[in-house]
Short mmCIF file of C-alpha atoms and ligand atoms in Angstrom, two decimals:
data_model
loop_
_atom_site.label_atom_id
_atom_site.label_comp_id
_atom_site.label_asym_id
_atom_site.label_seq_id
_atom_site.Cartn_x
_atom_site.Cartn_y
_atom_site.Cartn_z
CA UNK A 1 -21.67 -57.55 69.67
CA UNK A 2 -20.34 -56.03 66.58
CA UNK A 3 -17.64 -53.53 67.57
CA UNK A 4 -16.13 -53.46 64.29
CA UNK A 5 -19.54 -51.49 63.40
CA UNK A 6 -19.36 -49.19 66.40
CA UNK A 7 -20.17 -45.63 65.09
CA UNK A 8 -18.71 -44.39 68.38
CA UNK A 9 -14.88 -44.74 69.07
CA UNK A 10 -11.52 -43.76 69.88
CA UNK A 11 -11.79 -40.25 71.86
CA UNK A 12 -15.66 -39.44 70.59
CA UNK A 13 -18.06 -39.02 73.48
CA UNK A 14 -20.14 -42.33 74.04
CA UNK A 15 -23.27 -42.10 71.84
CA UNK A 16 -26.43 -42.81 73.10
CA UNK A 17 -29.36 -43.91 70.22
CA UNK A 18 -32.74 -43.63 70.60
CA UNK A 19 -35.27 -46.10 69.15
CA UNK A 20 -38.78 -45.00 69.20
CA UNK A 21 -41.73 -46.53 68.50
CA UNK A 22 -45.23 -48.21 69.58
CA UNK A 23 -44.12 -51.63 69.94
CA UNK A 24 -47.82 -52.60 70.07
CA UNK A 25 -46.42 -55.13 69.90
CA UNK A 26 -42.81 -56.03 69.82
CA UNK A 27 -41.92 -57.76 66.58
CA UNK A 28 -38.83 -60.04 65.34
CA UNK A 29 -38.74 -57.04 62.93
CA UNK A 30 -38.39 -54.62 65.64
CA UNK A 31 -35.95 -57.41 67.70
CA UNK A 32 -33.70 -57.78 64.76
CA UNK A 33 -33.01 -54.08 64.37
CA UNK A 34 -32.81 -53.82 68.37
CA UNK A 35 -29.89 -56.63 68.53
CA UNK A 36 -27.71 -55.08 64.96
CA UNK A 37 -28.10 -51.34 65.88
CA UNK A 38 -26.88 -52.07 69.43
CA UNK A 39 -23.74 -53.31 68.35
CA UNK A 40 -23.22 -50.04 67.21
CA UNK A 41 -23.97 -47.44 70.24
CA UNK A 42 -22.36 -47.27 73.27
CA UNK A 43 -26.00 -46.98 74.76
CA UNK A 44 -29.49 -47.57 72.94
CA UNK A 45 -32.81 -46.85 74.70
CA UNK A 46 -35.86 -48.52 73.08
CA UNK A 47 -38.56 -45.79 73.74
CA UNK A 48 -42.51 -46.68 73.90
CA UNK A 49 -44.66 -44.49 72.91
CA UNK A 50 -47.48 -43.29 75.07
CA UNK A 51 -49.75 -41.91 72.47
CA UNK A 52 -53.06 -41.19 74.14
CA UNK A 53 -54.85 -40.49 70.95
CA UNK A 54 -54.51 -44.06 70.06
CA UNK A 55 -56.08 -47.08 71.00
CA UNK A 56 -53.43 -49.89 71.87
CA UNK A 57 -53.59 -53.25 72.49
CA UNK A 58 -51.18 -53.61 75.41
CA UNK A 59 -50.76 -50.63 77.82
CA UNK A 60 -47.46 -48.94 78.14
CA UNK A 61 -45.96 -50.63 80.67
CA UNK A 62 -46.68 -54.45 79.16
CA UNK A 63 -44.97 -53.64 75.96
CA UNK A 64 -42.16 -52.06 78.24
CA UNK A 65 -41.77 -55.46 79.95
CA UNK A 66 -42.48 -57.55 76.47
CA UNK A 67 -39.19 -55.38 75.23
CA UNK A 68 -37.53 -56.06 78.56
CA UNK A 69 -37.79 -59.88 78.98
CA UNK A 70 -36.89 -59.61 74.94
CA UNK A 71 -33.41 -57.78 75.67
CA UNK A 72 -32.48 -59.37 78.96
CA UNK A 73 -28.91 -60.58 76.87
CA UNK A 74 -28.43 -56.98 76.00
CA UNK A 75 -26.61 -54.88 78.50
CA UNK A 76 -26.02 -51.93 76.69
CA UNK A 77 -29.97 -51.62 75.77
CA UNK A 78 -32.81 -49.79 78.02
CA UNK A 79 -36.60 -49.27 77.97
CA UNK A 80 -38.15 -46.08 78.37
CA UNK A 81 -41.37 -44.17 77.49
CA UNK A 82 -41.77 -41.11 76.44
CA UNK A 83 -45.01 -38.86 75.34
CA UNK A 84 -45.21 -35.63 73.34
CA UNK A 85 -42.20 -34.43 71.35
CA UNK A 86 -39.65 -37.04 70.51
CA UNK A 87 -36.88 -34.64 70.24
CA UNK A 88 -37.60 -33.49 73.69
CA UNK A 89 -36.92 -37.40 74.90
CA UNK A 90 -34.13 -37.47 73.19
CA UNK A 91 -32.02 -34.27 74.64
CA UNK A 92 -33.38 -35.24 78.04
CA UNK A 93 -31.91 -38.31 77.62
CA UNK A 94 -28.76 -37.37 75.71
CA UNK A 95 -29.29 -38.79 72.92
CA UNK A 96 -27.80 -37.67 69.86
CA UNK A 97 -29.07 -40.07 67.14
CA UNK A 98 -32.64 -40.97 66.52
CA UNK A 99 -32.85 -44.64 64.95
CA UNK A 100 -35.35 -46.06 62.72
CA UNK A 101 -36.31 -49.34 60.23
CA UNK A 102 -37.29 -48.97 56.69
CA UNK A 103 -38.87 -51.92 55.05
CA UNK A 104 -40.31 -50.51 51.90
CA UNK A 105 -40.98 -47.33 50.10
CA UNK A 106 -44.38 -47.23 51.17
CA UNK A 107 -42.35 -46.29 55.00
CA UNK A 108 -40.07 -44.00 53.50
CA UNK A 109 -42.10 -40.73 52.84
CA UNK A 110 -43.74 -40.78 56.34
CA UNK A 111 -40.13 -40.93 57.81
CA UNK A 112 -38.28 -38.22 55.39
CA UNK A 113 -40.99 -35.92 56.90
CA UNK A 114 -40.40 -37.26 60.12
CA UNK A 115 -36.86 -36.50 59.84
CA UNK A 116 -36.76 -32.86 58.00
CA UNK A 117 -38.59 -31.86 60.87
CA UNK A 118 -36.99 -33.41 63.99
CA UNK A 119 -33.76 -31.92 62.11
CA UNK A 120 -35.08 -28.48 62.15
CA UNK A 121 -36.88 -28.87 65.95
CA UNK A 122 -33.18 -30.23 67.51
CA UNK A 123 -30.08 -29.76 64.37
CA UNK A 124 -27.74 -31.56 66.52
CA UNK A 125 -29.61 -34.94 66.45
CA UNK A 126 -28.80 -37.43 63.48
CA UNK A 127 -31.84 -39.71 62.08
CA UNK A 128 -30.20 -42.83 61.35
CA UNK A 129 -31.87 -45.59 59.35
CA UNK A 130 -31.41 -49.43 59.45
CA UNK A 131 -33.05 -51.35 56.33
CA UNK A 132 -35.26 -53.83 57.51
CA UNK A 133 -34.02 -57.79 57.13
CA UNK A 134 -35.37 -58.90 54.25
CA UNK A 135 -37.18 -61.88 56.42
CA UNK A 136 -39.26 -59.66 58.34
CA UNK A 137 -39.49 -56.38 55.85
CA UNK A 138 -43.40 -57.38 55.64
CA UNK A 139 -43.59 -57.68 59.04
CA UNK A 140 -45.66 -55.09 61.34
CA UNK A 141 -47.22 -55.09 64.67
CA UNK A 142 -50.87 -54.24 63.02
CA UNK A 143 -50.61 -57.17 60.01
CA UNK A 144 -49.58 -59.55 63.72
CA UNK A 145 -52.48 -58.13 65.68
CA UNK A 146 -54.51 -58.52 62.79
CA UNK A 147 -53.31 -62.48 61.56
CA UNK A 148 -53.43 -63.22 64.61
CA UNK A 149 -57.35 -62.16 65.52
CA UNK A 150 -58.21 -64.04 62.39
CA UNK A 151 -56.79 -67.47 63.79
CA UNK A 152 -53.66 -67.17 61.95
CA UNK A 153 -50.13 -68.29 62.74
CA UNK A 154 -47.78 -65.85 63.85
CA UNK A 155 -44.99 -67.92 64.83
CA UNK A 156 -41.36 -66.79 64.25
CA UNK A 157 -42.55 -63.11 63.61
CA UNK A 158 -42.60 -62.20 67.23
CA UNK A 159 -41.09 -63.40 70.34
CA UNK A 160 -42.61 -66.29 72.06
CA UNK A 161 -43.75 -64.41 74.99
CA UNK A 162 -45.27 -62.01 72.81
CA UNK A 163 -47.66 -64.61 71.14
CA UNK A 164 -48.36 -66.05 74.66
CA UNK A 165 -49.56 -62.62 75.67
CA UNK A 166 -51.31 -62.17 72.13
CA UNK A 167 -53.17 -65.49 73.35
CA UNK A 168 -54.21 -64.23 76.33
CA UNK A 169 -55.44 -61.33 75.38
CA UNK A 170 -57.18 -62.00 71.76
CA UNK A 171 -58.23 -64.93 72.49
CA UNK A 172 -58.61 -65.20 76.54
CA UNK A 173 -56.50 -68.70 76.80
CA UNK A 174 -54.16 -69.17 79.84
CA UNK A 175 -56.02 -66.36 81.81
P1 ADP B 1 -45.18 -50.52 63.40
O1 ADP B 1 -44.86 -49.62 62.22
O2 ADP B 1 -45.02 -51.97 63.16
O3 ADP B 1 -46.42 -50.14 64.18
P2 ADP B 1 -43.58 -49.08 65.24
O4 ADP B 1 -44.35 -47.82 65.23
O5 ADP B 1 -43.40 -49.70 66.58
O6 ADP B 1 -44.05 -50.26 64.39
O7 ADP B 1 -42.19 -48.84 64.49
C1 ADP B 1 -41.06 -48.30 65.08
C2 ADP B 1 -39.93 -48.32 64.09
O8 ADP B 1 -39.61 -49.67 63.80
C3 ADP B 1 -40.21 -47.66 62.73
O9 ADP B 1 -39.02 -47.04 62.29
C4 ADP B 1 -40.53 -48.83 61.84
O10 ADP B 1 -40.21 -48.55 60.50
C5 ADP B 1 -39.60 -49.87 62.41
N1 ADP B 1 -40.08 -51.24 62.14
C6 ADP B 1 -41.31 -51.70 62.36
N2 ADP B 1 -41.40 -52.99 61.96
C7 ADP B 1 -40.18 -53.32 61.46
C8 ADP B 1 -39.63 -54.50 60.86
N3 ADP B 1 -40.38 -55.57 60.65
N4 ADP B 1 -38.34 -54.48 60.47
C9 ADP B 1 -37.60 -53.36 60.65
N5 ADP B 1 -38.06 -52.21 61.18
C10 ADP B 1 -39.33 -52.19 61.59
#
């Protein structure tokens, strides 16, 4: 752990991140960010989004354990879920910063929107962004899903538990 990057110290109250997402599924991209930011928070809770609108690929509570069996050397780190307003998770949880990866422009409009409105929802939560390591800025959980359909390699992008599951479920091995 990093504690010469911790944001909170000396008489602050602890701070508690949030890091939302699909995790559909969990990435080294998304691991990377997971293991620097929590160096940084007294608490971070990796939040799954249950977005019924969309079609995933592993249900709610798989990607929950996928993140789980990722972070078992992380005490400080928890999985939740959350659906409908973010913001709402957050306070609920009392969180005060909302953390997020950006690995290219192309991610940056979506999440300056994203951010001008959570700010004017809940004003007392900070958006905090971590730039993506360069070796997995081209990394996403749709490019995996979709490499990996196609009979591509996806080792060393995502956890090997991860690709074991993608195996079993793409292409029915190990069932
Ligand atoms: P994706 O965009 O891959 O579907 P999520 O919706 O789960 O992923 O993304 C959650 C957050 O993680 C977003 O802030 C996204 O920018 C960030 N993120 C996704 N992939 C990476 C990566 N490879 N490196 C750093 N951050 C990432």
């Amino acid at each position: 752990m990093n504690r010469g990057l911790r944001i909170s110290r000396g008489s602050h109250p602890p701070v508690t991140a949030i890091y939302p997402g699909s995790f559909d599924p969990l990435t080294n991209g998304h691991l990377d960010l997971i293991r620097r930011s929590s160096g940084m928070f007294d608490k971070l809770v990796v939040a799954v989004l249950n977005n019924e609108s969309k079609q995933p690929l592993f249900s709610v509570a798989e990607r929950q354990d996928m993140l789980r069996d990722a972070m078992s050397g992380m005490p400080n780190v928890e999985v939740g879920t959350f659906s409908g307003l973010l913001v709402h998770y957050a306070k609920e949880r009392g969180a005060r910063v909302i953390l997020r990866g950006i690995r290219a422009i192309s991610d940056y409009e979506f999440e300056l929107q994203m951010t001008h409105m959570n700010r004017r929802l809940e004003p007392g939560i900070e958006t905090v962004f971590l730039m993506a390591n360069e070796a997995y800025s081209f990394v996403s959980s749709r490019l995996v899903k979709e490499v990996f359909r196609l009979g591509g390699d996806v080792t060393g992008l995502v956890p090997p538990q991860v690709e074991q599951r993608l195996r079993q479920r793409i292409r029915g091995e190990g069932l």
